[in-house]
mmCIF file with all atom_site columns, C-alpha atoms in Angstrom:
data_model
loop_
_atom_site.group_PDB
_atom_site.id
_atom_site.type_symbol
_atom_site.label_atom_id
_atom_site.label_alt_id
_atom_site.label_comp_id
_atom_site.label_asym_id
_atom_site.label_entity_id
_atom_site.label_seq_id
_atom_site.pdbx_PDB_ins_code
_atom_site.Cartn_x
_atom_site.Cartn_y
_atom_site.Cartn_z
_atom_site.occupancy
_atom_site.B_iso_or_equiv
_atom_site.pdbx_formal_charge
_atom_site.auth_seq_id
_atom_site.auth_comp_id
_atom_site.auth_asym_id
_atom_site.auth_atom_id
_atom_site.pdbx_PDB_model_num
ATOM 1   C CA . MET A 1 1   ? 20.750  -31.707 -76.877 1.00 0.00 ? 1   MET A CA 1
ATOM 2   C CA . ILE A 1 2   ? 19.518  -30.060 -73.702 1.00 0.00 ? 2   ILE A CA 1
ATOM 3   C CA . THR A 1 3   ? 20.358  -31.931 -70.488 1.00 0.00 ? 3   THR A CA 1
ATOM 4   C CA . PRO A 1 4   ? 18.423  -31.552 -67.490 1.00 0.00 ? 4   PRO A CA 1
ATOM 5   C CA . LYS A 1 5   ? 21.316  -29.538 -66.013 1.00 0.00 ? 5   LYS A CA 1
ATOM 6   C CA . LEU A 1 6   ? 21.170  -27.063 -68.705 1.00 0.00 ? 6   LEU A CA 1
ATOM 7   C CA . LEU A 1 7   ? 17.624  -26.582 -68.698 1.00 0.00 ? 7   LEU A CA 1
ATOM 8   C CA . LYS A 1 8   ? 17.599  -25.740 -64.982 1.00 0.00 ? 8   LYS A CA 1
ATOM 9   C CA . VAL A 1 9   ? 20.281  -23.066 -65.710 1.00 0.00 ? 9   VAL A CA 1
ATOM 10  C CA . ALA A 1 10  ? 18.265  -21.613 -68.703 1.00 0.00 ? 10  ALA A CA 1
ATOM 11  C CA . VAL A 1 11  ? 15.047  -21.385 -66.715 1.00 0.00 ? 11  VAL A CA 1
ATOM 12  C CA . ALA A 1 12  ? 16.909  -19.948 -63.567 1.00 0.00 ? 12  ALA A CA 1
ATOM 13  C CA . THR A 1 13  ? 18.677  -17.383 -65.925 1.00 0.00 ? 13  THR A CA 1
ATOM 14  C CA . VAL A 1 14  ? 15.123  -16.435 -67.760 1.00 0.00 ? 14  VAL A CA 1
ATOM 15  C CA . GLY A 1 15  ? 13.729  -16.220 -64.494 1.00 0.00 ? 15  GLY A CA 1
ATOM 16  C CA . ALA A 1 16  ? 16.348  -13.704 -63.163 1.00 0.00 ? 16  ALA A CA 1
ATOM 17  C CA . ALA A 1 17  ? 16.063  -11.751 -66.129 1.00 0.00 ? 17  ALA A CA 1
ATOM 18  C CA . LEU A 1 18  ? 12.262  -11.425 -66.046 1.00 0.00 ? 18  LEU A CA 1
ATOM 19  C CA . SER A 1 19  ? 12.560  -10.414 -62.430 1.00 0.00 ? 19  SER A CA 1
ATOM 20  C CA . LEU A 1 20  ? 15.077  -7.524  -63.120 1.00 0.00 ? 20  LEU A CA 1
ATOM 21  C CA . VAL A 1 21  ? 12.779  -6.371  -66.059 1.00 0.00 ? 21  VAL A CA 1
ATOM 22  C CA . SER A 1 22  ? 9.656   -6.321  -63.611 1.00 0.00 ? 22  SER A CA 1
ATOM 23  C CA . ILE A 1 23  ? 11.521  -4.451  -61.309 1.00 0.00 ? 23  ILE A CA 1
ATOM 24  C CA . PHE A 1 24  ? 12.569  -1.713  -63.529 1.00 0.00 ? 24  PHE A CA 1
ATOM 25  C CA . ALA A 1 25  ? 9.276   -1.740  -65.524 1.00 0.00 ? 25  ALA A CA 1
ATOM 26  C CA . ASN A 1 26  ? 7.167   -1.279  -62.344 1.00 0.00 ? 26  ASN A CA 1
ATOM 27  C CA . PRO A 1 27  ? 9.345   0.805   -59.778 1.00 0.00 ? 27  PRO A CA 1
ATOM 28  C CA . THR A 1 28  ? 7.889   0.621   -56.252 1.00 0.00 ? 28  THR A CA 1
ATOM 29  C CA . LYS A 1 29  ? 5.329   3.260   -55.716 1.00 0.00 ? 29  LYS A CA 1
ATOM 30  C CA . ALA A 1 30  ? 5.584   5.522   -52.719 1.00 0.00 ? 30  ALA A CA 1
ATOM 31  C CA . GLU A 1 31  ? 2.884   4.658   -50.317 1.00 0.00 ? 31  GLU A CA 1
ATOM 32  C CA . GLU A 1 32  ? -0.097  7.089   -50.570 1.00 0.00 ? 32  GLU A CA 1
ATOM 33  C CA . PHE A 1 33  ? -2.111  8.317   -47.549 1.00 0.00 ? 33  PHE A CA 1
ATOM 34  C CA . THR A 1 34  ? -5.626  9.378   -48.069 1.00 0.00 ? 34  THR A CA 1
ATOM 35  C CA . PHE A 1 35  ? -8.527  10.592  -46.052 1.00 0.00 ? 35  PHE A CA 1
ATOM 36  C CA . THR A 1 36  ? -12.100 11.545  -46.444 1.00 0.00 ? 36  THR A CA 1
ATOM 37  C CA . VAL A 1 37  ? -13.932 14.718  -45.973 1.00 0.00 ? 37  VAL A CA 1
ATOM 38  C CA . GLU A 1 38  ? -17.602 14.387  -45.408 1.00 0.00 ? 38  GLU A CA 1
ATOM 39  C CA . ASN A 1 39  ? -19.182 17.915  -45.787 1.00 0.00 ? 39  ASN A CA 1
ATOM 40  C CA . LYS A 1 40  ? -22.337 17.972  -43.710 1.00 0.00 ? 40  LYS A CA 1
ATOM 41  C CA . THR A 1 41  ? -22.689 21.796  -44.078 1.00 0.00 ? 41  THR A CA 1
ATOM 42  C CA . ASP A 1 42  ? -25.012 23.725  -46.402 1.00 0.00 ? 42  ASP A CA 1
ATOM 43  C CA . VAL A 1 43  ? -21.956 25.590  -47.983 1.00 0.00 ? 43  VAL A CA 1
ATOM 44  C CA . ALA A 1 44  ? -19.563 23.928  -50.450 1.00 0.00 ? 44  ALA A CA 1
ATOM 45  C CA . ILE A 1 45  ? -15.814 23.292  -49.112 1.00 0.00 ? 45  ILE A CA 1
ATOM 46  C CA . SER A 1 46  ? -13.318 25.062  -51.350 1.00 0.00 ? 46  SER A CA 1
ATOM 47  C CA . GLN A 1 47  ? -10.203 24.585  -49.182 1.00 0.00 ? 47  GLN A CA 1
ATOM 48  C CA . VAL A 1 48  ? -8.444  22.174  -46.634 1.00 0.00 ? 48  VAL A CA 1
ATOM 49  C CA . LEU A 1 49  ? -5.718  23.570  -44.809 1.00 0.00 ? 49  LEU A CA 1
ATOM 50  C CA . VAL A 1 50  ? -3.519  21.776  -42.371 1.00 0.00 ? 50  VAL A CA 1
ATOM 51  C CA . SER A 1 51  ? -0.502  22.638  -40.018 1.00 0.00 ? 51  SER A CA 1
ATOM 52  C CA . GLU A 1 52  ? 1.684   20.712  -37.556 1.00 0.00 ? 52  GLU A CA 1
ATOM 53  C CA . ASP A 1 53  ? 2.157   23.699  -35.317 1.00 0.00 ? 53  ASP A CA 1
ATOM 54  C CA . GLY A 1 54  ? -1.294  25.709  -35.937 1.00 0.00 ? 54  GLY A CA 1
ATOM 55  C CA . GLU A 1 55  ? 0.765   28.657  -37.242 1.00 0.00 ? 55  GLU A CA 1
ATOM 56  C CA . THR A 1 56  ? 2.271   27.789  -40.826 1.00 0.00 ? 56  THR A CA 1
ATOM 57  C CA . TRP A 1 57  ? -0.340  26.214  -42.991 1.00 0.00 ? 57  TRP A CA 1
ATOM 58  C CA . GLY A 1 58  ? -0.327  24.223  -46.024 1.00 0.00 ? 58  GLY A CA 1
ATOM 59  C CA . TYR A 1 59  ? -3.260  23.344  -48.289 1.00 0.00 ? 59  TYR A CA 1
ATOM 60  C CA . PHE A 1 60  ? -4.532  20.475  -50.235 1.00 0.00 ? 60  PHE A CA 1
ATOM 61  C CA . SER A 1 61  ? -5.416  20.980  -53.902 1.00 0.00 ? 61  SER A CA 1
ATOM 62  C CA . LEU A 1 62  ? -8.926  20.068  -54.368 1.00 0.00 ? 62  LEU A CA 1
ATOM 63  C CA . GLU A 1 63  ? -9.817  18.642  -57.705 1.00 0.00 ? 63  GLU A CA 1
ATOM 64  C CA . SER A 1 64  ? -13.254 20.609  -57.237 1.00 0.00 ? 64  SER A CA 1
ATOM 65  C CA . ASN A 1 65  ? -15.291 21.901  -54.279 1.00 0.00 ? 65  ASN A CA 1
ATOM 66  C CA . ILE A 1 66  ? -16.861 19.423  -51.936 1.00 0.00 ? 66  ILE A CA 1
ATOM 67  C CA . ALA A 1 67  ? -20.531 20.112  -52.310 1.00 0.00 ? 67  ALA A CA 1
ATOM 68  C CA . PRO A 1 68  ? -22.803 20.159  -49.379 1.00 0.00 ? 68  PRO A CA 1
ATOM 69  C CA . GLN A 1 69  ? -23.843 16.740  -48.169 1.00 0.00 ? 69  GLN A CA 1
ATOM 70  C CA . THR A 1 70  ? -21.224 14.920  -50.078 1.00 0.00 ? 70  THR A CA 1
ATOM 71  C CA . GLU A 1 71  ? -17.690 13.611  -49.543 1.00 0.00 ? 71  GLU A CA 1
ATOM 72  C CA . GLY A 1 72  ? -14.490 13.881  -51.050 1.00 0.00 ? 72  GLY A CA 1
ATOM 73  C CA . GLN A 1 73  ? -11.290 11.878  -50.896 1.00 0.00 ? 73  GLN A CA 1
ATOM 74  C CA . ILE A 1 74  ? -8.085  13.653  -50.440 1.00 0.00 ? 74  ILE A CA 1
ATOM 75  C CA . VAL A 1 75  ? -4.363  12.619  -50.878 1.00 0.00 ? 75  VAL A CA 1
ATOM 76  C CA . TRP A 1 76  ? -1.683  13.562  -48.828 1.00 0.00 ? 76  TRP A CA 1
ATOM 77  C CA . GLY A 1 77  ? 1.347   14.880  -50.624 1.00 0.00 ? 77  GLY A CA 1
ATOM 78  C CA . GLU A 1 78  ? 4.328   12.407  -50.499 1.00 0.00 ? 78  GLU A CA 1
ATOM 79  C CA . HIS A 1 79  ? 6.430   15.085  -48.732 1.00 0.00 ? 79  HIS A CA 1
ATOM 80  C CA . THR A 1 80  ? 4.195   14.954  -45.680 1.00 0.00 ? 80  THR A CA 1
ATOM 81  C CA . ASN A 1 81  ? 4.767   10.931  -45.159 1.00 0.00 ? 81  ASN A CA 1
ATOM 82  C CA . HIS A 1 82  ? 7.149   11.599  -42.200 1.00 0.00 ? 82  HIS A CA 1
ATOM 83  C CA . GLU A 1 83  ? 4.759   14.322  -40.435 1.00 0.00 ? 83  GLU A CA 1
ATOM 84  C CA . ALA A 1 84  ? 2.935   13.686  -37.200 1.00 0.00 ? 84  ALA A CA 1
ATOM 85  C CA . CYS A 1 85  ? -0.681  11.986  -37.388 1.00 0.00 ? 85  CYS A CA 1
ATOM 86  C CA . SER A 1 86  ? -2.319  14.936  -35.154 1.00 0.00 ? 86  SER A CA 1
ATOM 87  C CA . GLN A 1 87  ? -2.473  18.066  -37.243 1.00 0.00 ? 87  GLN A CA 1
ATOM 88  C CA . TRP A 1 88  ? -4.454  21.157  -37.034 1.00 0.00 ? 88  TRP A CA 1
ATOM 89  C CA . ILE A 1 89  ? -7.121  21.694  -39.695 1.00 0.00 ? 89  ILE A CA 1
ATOM 90  C CA . LYS A 1 90  ? -9.072  24.488  -40.974 1.00 0.00 ? 90  LYS A CA 1
ATOM 91  C CA . ILE A 1 91  ? -11.778 24.359  -43.491 1.00 0.00 ? 91  ILE A CA 1
ATOM 92  C CA . GLY A 1 92  ? -12.468 27.136  -46.284 1.00 0.00 ? 92  GLY A CA 1
ATOM 93  C CA . TYR A 1 93  ? -15.794 27.625  -47.867 1.00 0.00 ? 93  TYR A CA 1
ATOM 94  C CA . VAL A 1 94  ? -16.785 29.119  -51.181 1.00 0.00 ? 94  VAL A CA 1
ATOM 95  C CA . ASP A 1 95  ? -18.518 31.864  -49.340 1.00 0.00 ? 95  ASP A CA 1
ATOM 96  C CA . GLY A 1 96  ? -15.171 33.194  -48.068 1.00 0.00 ? 96  GLY A CA 1
ATOM 97  C CA . THR A 1 97  ? -15.637 32.029  -44.654 1.00 0.00 ? 97  THR A CA 1
ATOM 98  C CA . MET A 1 98  ? -12.986 29.772  -42.707 1.00 0.00 ? 98  MET A CA 1
ATOM 99  C CA . SER A 1 99  ? -13.628 27.409  -39.899 1.00 0.00 ? 99  SER A CA 1
ATOM 100 C CA . PRO A 1 100 ? -11.630 27.969  -36.589 1.00 0.00 ? 100 PRO A CA 1
ATOM 101 C CA . PRO A 1 101 ? -8.645  25.746  -36.504 1.00 0.00 ? 101 PRO A CA 1
ATOM 102 C CA . ALA A 1 102 ? -9.213  22.230  -34.798 1.00 0.00 ? 102 ALA A CA 1
ATOM 103 C CA . LYS A 1 103 ? -6.656  19.469  -33.838 1.00 0.00 ? 103 LYS A CA 1
ATOM 104 C CA . PHE A 1 104 ? -7.438  16.007  -35.584 1.00 0.00 ? 104 PHE A CA 1
ATOM 105 C CA . ASP A 1 105 ? -5.592  12.781  -35.605 1.00 0.00 ? 105 ASP A CA 1
ATOM 106 C CA . PHE A 1 106 ? -5.668  11.314  -39.141 1.00 0.00 ? 106 PHE A CA 1
ATOM 107 C CA . CYS A 1 107 ? -3.995  7.958   -38.127 1.00 0.00 ? 107 CYS A CA 1
ATOM 108 C CA . GLU A 1 108 ? -7.118  7.180   -35.593 1.00 0.00 ? 108 GLU A CA 1
ATOM 109 C CA . ASN A 1 109 ? -9.698  8.386   -37.964 1.00 0.00 ? 109 ASN A CA 1
ATOM 110 C CA . PRO A 1 110 ? -9.210  8.978   -41.611 1.00 0.00 ? 110 PRO A CA 1
ATOM 111 C CA . ALA A 1 111 ? -12.643 10.331  -42.268 1.00 0.00 ? 111 ALA A CA 1
ATOM 112 C CA . LEU A 1 112 ? -13.033 14.151  -41.290 1.00 0.00 ? 112 LEU A CA 1
ATOM 113 C CA . VAL A 1 113 ? -16.630 15.047  -40.850 1.00 0.00 ? 113 VAL A CA 1
ATOM 114 C CA . VAL A 1 114 ? -17.450 18.756  -41.232 1.00 0.00 ? 114 VAL A CA 1
ATOM 115 C CA . GLU A 1 115 ? -20.614 19.927  -39.679 1.00 0.00 ? 115 GLU A CA 1
ATOM 116 C CA . ASP A 1 116 ? -22.246 23.336  -38.897 1.00 0.00 ? 116 ASP A CA 1
#
């Protein structure tokens, strides 16, 4: 016969076991940071480059070009989670041209608008 005390212990044990299973089955995902690039130009964007110091540049891997008059969402790499919000940015276009570098604060405004 199961007594109320034994039932409470069994429920607590099953609850603890399920909690452990859920922790191991769904490990915490690192926080993802994204931003939007809105292309208001007449040329497709093929590259988005960023730099903390304006000298060493990294680039985002775009799934496809960002067509004129459209927007695309870009995900920061996990390794950049501790970098400064304010970054230098350059835009590369499919015609081979590159925008001049400009300072942009991704924390204040997660939507980058690229215009002619």
